[in-house]
GROMACS .gro file of C-alpha atoms in nm:
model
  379
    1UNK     CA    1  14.373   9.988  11.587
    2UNK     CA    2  14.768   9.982  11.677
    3UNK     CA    3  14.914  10.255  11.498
    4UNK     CA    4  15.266  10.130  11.683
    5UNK     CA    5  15.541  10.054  11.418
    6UNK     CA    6  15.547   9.687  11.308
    7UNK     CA    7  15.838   9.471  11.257
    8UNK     CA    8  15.830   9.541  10.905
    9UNK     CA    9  15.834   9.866  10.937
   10UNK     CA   10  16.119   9.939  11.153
   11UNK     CA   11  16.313   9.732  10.929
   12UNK     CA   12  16.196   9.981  10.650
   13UNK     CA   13  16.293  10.304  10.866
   14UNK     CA   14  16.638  10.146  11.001
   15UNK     CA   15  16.753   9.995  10.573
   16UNK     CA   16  16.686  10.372  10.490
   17UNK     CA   17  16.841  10.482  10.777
   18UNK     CA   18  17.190  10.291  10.666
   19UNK     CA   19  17.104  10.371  10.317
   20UNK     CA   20  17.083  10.769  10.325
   21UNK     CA   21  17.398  10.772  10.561
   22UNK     CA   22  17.599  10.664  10.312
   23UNK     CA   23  17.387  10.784   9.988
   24UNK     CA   24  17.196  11.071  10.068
   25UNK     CA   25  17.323  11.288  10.342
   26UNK     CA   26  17.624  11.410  10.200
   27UNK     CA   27  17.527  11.493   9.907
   28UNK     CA   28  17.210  11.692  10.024
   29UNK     CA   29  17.305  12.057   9.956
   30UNK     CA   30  17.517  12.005   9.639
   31UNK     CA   31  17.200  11.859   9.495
   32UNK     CA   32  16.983  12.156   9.624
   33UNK     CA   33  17.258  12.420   9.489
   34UNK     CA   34  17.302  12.265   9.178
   35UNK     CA   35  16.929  12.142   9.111
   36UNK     CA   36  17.057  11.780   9.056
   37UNK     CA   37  16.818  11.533   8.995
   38UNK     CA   38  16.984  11.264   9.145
   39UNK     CA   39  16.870  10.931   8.911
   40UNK     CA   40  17.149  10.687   9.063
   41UNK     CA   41  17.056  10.720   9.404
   42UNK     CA   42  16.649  10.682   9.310
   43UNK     CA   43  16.792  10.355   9.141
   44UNK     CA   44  16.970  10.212   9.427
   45UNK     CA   45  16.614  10.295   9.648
   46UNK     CA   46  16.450  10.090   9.376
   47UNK     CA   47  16.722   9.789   9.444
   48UNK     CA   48  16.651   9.858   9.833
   49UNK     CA   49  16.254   9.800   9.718
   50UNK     CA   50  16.172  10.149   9.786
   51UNK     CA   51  16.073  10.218   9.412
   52UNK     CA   52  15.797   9.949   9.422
   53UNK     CA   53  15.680   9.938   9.819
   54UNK     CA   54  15.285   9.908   9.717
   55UNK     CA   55  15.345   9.624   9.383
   56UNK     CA   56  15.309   9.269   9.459
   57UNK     CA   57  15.595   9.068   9.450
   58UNK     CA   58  15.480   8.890   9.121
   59UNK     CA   59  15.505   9.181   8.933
   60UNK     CA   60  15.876   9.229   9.101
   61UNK     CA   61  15.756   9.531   9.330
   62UNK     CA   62  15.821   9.471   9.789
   63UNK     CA   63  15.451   9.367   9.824
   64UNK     CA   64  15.408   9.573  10.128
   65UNK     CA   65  15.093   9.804  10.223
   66UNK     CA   66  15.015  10.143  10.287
   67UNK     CA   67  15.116  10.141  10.673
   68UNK     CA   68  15.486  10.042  10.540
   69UNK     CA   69  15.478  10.280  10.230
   70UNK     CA   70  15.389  10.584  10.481
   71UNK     CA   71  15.728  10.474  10.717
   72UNK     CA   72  15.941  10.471  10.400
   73UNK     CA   73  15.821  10.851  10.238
   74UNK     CA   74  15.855  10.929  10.570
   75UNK     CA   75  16.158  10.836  10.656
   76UNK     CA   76  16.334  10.967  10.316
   77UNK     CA   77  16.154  11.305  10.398
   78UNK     CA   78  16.281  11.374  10.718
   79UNK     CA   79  16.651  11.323  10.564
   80UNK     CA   80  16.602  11.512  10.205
   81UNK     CA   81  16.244  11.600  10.132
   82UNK     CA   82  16.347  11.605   9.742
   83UNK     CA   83  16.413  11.244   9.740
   84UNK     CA   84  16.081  11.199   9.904
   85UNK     CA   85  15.877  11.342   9.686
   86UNK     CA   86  16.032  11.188   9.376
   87UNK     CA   87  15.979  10.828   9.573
   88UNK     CA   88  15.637  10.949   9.650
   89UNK     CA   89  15.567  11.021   9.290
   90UNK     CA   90  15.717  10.735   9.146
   91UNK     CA   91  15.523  10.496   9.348
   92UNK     CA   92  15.152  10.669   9.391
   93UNK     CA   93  15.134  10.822   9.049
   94UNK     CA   94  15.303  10.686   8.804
   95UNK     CA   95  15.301  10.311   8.861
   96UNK     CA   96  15.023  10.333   9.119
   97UNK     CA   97  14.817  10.409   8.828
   98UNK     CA   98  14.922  10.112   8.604
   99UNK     CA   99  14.867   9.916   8.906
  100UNK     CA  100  14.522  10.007   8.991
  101UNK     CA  101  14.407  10.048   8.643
  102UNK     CA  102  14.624   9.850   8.378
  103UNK     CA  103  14.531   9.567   8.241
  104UNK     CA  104  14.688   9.233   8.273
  105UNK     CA  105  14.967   9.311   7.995
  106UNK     CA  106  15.040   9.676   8.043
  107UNK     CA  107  15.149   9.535   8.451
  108UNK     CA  108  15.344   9.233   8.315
  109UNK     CA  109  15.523   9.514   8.093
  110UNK     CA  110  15.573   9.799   8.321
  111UNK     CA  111  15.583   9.760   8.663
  112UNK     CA  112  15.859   9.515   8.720
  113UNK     CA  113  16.103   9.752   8.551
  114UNK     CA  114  15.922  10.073   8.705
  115UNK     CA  115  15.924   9.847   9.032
  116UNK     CA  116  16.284   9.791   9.046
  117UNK     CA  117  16.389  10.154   8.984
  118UNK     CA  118  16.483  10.035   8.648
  119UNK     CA  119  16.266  10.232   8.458
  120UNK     CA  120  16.175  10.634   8.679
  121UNK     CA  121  15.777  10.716   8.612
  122UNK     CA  122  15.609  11.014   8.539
  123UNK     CA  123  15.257  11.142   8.596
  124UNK     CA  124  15.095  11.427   8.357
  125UNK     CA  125  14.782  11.587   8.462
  126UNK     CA  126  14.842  11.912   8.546
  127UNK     CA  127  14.866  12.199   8.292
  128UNK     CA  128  14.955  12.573   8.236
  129UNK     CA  129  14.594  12.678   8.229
  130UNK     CA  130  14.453  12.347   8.442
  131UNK     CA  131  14.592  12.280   8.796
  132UNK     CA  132  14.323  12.263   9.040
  133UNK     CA  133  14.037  12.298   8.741
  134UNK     CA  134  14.170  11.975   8.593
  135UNK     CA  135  13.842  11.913   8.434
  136UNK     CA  136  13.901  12.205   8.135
  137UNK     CA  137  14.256  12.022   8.012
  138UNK     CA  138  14.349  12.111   7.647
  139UNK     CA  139  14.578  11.858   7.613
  140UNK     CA  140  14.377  11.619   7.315
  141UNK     CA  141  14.417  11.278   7.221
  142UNK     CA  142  14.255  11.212   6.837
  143UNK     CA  143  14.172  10.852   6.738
  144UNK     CA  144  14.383  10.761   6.423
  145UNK     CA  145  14.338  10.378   6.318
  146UNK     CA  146  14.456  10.203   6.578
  147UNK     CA  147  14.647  10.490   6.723
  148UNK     CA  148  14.620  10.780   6.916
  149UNK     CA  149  14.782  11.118   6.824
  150UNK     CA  150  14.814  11.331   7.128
  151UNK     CA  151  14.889  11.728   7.130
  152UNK     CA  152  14.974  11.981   7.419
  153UNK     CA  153  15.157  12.095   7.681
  154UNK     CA  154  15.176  11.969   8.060
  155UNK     CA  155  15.335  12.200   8.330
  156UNK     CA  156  15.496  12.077   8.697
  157UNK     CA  157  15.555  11.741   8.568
  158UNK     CA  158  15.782  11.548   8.872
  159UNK     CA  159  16.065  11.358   8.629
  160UNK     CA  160  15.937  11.526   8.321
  161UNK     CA  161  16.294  11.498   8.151
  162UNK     CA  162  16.460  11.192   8.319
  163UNK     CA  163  16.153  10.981   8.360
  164UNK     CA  164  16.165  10.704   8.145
  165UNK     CA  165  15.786  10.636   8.159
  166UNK     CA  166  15.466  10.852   8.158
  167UNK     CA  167  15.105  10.829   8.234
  168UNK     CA  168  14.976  11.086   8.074
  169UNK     CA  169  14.603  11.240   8.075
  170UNK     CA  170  14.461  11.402   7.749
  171UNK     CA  171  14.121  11.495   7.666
  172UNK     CA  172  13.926  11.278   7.387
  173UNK     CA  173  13.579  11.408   7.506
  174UNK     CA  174  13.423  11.750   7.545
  175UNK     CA  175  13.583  12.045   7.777
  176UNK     CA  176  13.446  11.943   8.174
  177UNK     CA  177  13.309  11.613   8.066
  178UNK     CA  178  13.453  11.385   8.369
  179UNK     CA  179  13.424  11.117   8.097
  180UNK     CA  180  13.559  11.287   7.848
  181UNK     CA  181  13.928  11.233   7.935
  182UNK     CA  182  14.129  10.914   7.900
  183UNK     CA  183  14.474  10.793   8.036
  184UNK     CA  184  14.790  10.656   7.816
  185UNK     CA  185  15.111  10.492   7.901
  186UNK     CA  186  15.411  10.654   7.694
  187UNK     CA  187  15.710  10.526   7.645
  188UNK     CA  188  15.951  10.903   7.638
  189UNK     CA  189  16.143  10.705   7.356
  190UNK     CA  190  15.789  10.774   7.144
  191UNK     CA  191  15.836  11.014   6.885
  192UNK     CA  192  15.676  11.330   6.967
  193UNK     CA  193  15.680  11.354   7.328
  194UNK     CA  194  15.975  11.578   7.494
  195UNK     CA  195  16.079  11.756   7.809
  196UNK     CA  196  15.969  12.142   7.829
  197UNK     CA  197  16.183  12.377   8.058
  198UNK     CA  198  16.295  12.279   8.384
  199UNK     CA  199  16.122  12.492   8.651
  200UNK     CA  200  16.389  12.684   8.891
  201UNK     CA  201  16.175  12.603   9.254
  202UNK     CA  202  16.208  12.780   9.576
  203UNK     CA  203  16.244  12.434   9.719
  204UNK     CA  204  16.254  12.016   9.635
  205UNK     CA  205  16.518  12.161   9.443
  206UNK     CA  206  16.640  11.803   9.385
  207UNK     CA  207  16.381  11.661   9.262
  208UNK     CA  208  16.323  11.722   8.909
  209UNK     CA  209  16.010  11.926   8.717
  210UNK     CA  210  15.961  12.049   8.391
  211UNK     CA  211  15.698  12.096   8.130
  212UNK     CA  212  15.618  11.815   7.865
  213UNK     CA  213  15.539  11.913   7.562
  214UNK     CA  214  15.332  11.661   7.316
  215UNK     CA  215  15.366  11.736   6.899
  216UNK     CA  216  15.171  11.476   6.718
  217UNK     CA  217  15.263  11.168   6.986
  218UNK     CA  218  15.160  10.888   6.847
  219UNK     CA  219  15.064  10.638   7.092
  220UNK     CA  220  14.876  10.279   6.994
  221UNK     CA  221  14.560  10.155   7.119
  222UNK     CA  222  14.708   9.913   7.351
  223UNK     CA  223  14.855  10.186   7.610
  224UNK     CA  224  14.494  10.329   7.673
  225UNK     CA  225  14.464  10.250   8.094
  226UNK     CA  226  14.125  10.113   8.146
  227UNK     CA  227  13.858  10.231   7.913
  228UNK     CA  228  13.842  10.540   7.712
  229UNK     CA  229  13.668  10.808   7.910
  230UNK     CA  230  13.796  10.727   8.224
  231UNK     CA  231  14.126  10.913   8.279
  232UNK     CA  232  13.984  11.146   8.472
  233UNK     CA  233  13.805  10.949   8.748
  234UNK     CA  234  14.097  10.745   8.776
  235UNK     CA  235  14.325  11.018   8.855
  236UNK     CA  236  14.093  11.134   9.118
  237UNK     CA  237  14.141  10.788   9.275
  238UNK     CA  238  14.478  10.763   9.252
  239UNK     CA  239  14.505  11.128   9.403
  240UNK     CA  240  14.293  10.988   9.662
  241UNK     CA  241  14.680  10.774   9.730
  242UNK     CA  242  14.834  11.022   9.661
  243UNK     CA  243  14.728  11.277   9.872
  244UNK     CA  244  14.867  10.968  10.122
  245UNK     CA  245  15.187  10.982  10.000
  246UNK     CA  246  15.201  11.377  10.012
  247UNK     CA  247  15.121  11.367  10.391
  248UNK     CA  248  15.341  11.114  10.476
  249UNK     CA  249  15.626  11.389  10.290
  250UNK     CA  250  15.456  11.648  10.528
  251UNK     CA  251  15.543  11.434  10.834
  252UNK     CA  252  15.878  11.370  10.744
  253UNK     CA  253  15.949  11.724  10.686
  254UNK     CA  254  15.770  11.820  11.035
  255UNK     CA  255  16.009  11.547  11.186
  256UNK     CA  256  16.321  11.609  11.042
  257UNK     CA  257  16.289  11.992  11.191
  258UNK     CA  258  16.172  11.890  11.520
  259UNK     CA  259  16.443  11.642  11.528
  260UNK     CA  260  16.733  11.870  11.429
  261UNK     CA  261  16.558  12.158  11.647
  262UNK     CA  262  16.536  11.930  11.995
  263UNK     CA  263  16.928  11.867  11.894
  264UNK     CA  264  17.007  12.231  11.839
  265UNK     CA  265  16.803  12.315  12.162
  266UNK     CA  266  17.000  12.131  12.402
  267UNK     CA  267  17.371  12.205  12.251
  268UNK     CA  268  17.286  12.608  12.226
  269UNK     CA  269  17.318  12.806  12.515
  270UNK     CA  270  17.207  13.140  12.625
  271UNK     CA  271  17.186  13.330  12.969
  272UNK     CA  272  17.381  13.084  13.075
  273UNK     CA  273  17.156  12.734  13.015
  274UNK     CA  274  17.046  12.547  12.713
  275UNK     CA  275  16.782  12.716  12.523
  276UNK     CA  276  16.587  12.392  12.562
  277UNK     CA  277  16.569  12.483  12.992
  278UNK     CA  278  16.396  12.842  12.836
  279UNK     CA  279  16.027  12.819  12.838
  280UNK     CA  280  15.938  12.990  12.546
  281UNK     CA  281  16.179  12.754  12.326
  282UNK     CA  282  16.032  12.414  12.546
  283UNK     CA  283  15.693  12.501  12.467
  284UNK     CA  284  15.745  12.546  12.073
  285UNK     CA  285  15.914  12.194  12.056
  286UNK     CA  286  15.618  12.053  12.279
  287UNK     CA  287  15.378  12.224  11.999
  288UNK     CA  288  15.566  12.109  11.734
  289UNK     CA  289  15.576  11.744  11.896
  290UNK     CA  290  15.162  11.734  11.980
  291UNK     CA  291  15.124  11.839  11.640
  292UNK     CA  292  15.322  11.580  11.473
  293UNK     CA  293  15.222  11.277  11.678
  294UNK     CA  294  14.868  11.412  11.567
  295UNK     CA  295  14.968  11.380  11.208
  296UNK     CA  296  15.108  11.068  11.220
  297UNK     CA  297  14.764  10.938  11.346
  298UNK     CA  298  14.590  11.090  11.040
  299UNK     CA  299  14.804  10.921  10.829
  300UNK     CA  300  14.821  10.615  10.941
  301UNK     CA  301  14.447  10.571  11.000
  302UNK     CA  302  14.447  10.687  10.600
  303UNK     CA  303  14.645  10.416  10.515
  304UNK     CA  304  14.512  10.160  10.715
  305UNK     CA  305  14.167  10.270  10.520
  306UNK     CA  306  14.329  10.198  10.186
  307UNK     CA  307  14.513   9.892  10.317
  308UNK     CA  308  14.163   9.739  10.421
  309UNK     CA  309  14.007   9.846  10.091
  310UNK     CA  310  13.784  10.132  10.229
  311UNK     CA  311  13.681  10.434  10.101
  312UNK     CA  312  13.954  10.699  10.198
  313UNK     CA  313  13.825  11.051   9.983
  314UNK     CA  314  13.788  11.223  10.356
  315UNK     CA  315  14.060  11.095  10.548
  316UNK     CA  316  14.328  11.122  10.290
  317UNK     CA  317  14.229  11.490  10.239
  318UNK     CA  318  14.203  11.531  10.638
  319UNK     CA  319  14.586  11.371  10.611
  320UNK     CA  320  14.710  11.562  10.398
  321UNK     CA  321  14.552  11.922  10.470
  322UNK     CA  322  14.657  11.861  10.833
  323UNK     CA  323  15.028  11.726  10.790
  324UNK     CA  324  15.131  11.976  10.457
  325UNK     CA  325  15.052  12.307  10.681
  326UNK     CA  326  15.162  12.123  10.971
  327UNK     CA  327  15.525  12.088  10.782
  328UNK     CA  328  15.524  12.465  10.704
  329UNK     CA  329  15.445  12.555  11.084
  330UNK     CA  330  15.712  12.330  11.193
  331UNK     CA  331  16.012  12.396  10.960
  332UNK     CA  332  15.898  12.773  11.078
  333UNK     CA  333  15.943  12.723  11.434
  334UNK     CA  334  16.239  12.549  11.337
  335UNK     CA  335  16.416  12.825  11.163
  336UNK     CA  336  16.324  13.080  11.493
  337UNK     CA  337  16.458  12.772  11.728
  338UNK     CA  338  16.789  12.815  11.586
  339UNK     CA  339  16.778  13.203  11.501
  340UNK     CA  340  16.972  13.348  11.276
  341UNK     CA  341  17.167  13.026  11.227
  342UNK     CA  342  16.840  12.861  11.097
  343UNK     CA  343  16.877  13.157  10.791
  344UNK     CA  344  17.156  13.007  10.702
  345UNK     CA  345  17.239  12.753  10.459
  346UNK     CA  346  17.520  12.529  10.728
  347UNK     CA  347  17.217  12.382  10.920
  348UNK     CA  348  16.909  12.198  10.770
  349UNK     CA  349  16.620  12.392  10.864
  350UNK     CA  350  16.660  12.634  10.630
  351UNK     CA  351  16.568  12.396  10.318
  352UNK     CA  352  16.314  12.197  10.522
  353UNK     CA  353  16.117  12.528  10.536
  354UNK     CA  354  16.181  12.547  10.178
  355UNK     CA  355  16.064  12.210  10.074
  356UNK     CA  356  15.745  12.234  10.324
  357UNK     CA  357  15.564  12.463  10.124
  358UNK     CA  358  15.502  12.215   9.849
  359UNK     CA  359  15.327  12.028  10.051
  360UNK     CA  360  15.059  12.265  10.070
  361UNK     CA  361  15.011  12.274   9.689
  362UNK     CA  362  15.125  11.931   9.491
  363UNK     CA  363  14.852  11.673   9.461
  364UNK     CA  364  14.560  11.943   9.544
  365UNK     CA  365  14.644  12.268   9.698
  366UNK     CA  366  14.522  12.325  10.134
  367UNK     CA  367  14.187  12.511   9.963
  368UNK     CA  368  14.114  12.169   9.743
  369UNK     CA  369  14.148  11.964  10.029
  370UNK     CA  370  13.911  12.136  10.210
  371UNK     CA  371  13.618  12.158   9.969
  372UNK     CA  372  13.691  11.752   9.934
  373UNK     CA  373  13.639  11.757  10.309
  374UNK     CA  374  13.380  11.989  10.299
  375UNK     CA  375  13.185  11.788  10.031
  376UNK     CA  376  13.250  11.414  10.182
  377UNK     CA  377  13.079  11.554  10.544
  378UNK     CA  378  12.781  11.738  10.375
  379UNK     CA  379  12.671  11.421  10.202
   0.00000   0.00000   0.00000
């Protein structure tokens, strides 16, 4: 396998390159003071074809794989990791879902729009009392006619207010029942279905979460995803993606500190020579740059799995259990590389060892990951 970057993927890298130069870079810290959720600048990714990298070009989406999709979360995360993870979540939950799952009509309706950046996605599984026990949701979906009246509450929902779009998961079975739960597409125009408070986060301050609360939604028949029962194996395999996308965030984050760090290292001088020339600074950046080259070949094998249709459970989990605490060891050797300068908010370590511990958690927390592991080797 050649893991070296195509020719369609350094065009990816260099377009976002150009694109978060102009777009992104200035603009990095206001967002993270302020919280900003910053829904132009997702748009314009969606007109780059950033917003639909894995949807075939029939349903308007870039038609590209998984090899391609990893260079592009990448590349946004080692600029702003906020604007990665929104991509991220856009793409693998959201409309990855209606992808894998929807039927003809529910694709001709959605993903060209959700493709194109036109419409943002959301993805609602977790709850207040359900993260990684996902099988005990509360969240209930009643049948009603034709319809479907849903009622709870979902917490840590990525574009919970501004999404325009959500797949949400509610239970129509019994408590634990892995076929007990079923998937719906939701317009947020429905009646019934509304944003929850925004969550004030350590870090990935830009990109938004909230709560979503459901009253009564009423939702028809037509929006179930698949077959009624199944919500709940399909989100496993689309977290199975997901997890994916989550290390390729990891990596970025673990390469925008090493990059920023090698820069700092050779400007900053002490004892008269770069701190680079000092052995005990060398040897963290060659750590940091074993480690990340190691990543990248966990990820990529990953995604050249899914991109050849194989069964990924183990090395999606290996991925992303390996790359998330790999982003928090980095962004920490980061922040000592530049001392008490990397505590400080003027240089951009400081946020990426913010944003890395998210990694760790979103899409299946470092402990989930390995019992998946665990449980795919013990077969």
């Amino acid at each position: 396998m050649d893991f070296s970057l195509n020719e369609t993927q350094n065009m990816v890298a260099q377009s976002i390159r150009d694109f978060s130069k102009r777009n992104i870079t200035p603009h990095i810290m206001e967002w993270d003071e302020a919280q900003t959720f910053p829904v132009d600048t997702l748009k314009a990714l969606g007109k780059l074809g950033m917003m639909g990298v894995l949807v075939p070009e029939q349903y308007g989406g870039s038609g590209l794989g998984y090899a391609e999709y990893v260079t592009a979360i990448t590349e946004i995360s080692a600029i702003d990791p906020s604007l990665g993870l929104s991509v991220a979540a856009h793409n693998s939950l959201c409309t990855g879902h209606i992808l894998q799952f929807g039927n003809e009509e529910q694709k001709k309706e959605w993903l060209p729009k959700l493709a194109t950046g036109e419409l943002i996605g959301a993805w609602a599984l977790t709850e207040p009392n359900t993260g990684s026990d996902a099988g005990h949701l509360r969240t209930t979906a009643k049948k009603d006619g034709d319809h479907w009246v849903l009622n709870g509450m979902k917490t840590f929902i990525t574009h919970g207010k501004s999404g325009d779009v959500a797949v949400v998961i509610a239970r129509t079975g019994e408590p634990n029942d892995n076929h007990g739960m079923t998937a719906f597409i939701i317009d947020k125009k429905t009646k019934g279905i509304s944003a929850g408070k925004k969550l004030d986060k350590l870090g990935m301050r830009a990109s938004e979460t909230t709560e979503l609360m459901l009253d009564d939604c009423r939702v028809h028949e037509s929006n179930v995803i698949g077959e009624v029962g199944e919500g709940f194996v399909q989100a496993l395999k689309v977290l199975d993606g997901g997890r994916i996308s989550i290390a390729s965030l990891g990596l970025g984050i673990a390469k925008g500190a090493f990059r920023a760090s090698v820069a700092y290292a050779k400007e900053r001088e002490q004892f008269g020579k770069p701190i680079a020339k000092h052995q005990a600074i060398a040897f963290k950046l060659a750590n940091m740059a074993t480690e990340i080259e190691a990543a990248e070949l966990l990820t990529l094998h990953a995604a050249f799995l899914k991109d050849t249709g194989k069964k990924v459970s183990k090395e999606s989990a290996v991925a992303k259990y390996y790359t998330s605490e790999l982003a928090v060891r980095a962004s920490n050797d980061a922040v000592q590389i530049f001392g008490g300068y990397g505590y400080t908010k003027d240089f951009p370590v400081e946020k990426f060892y913010r944003d890395s511990k998210l990694c760790t958690i979103g899409e299946g927390t470092s402990e989930i990951q390995k019992m998946v592991i665990s449980r795919e080797i013990l077969k």
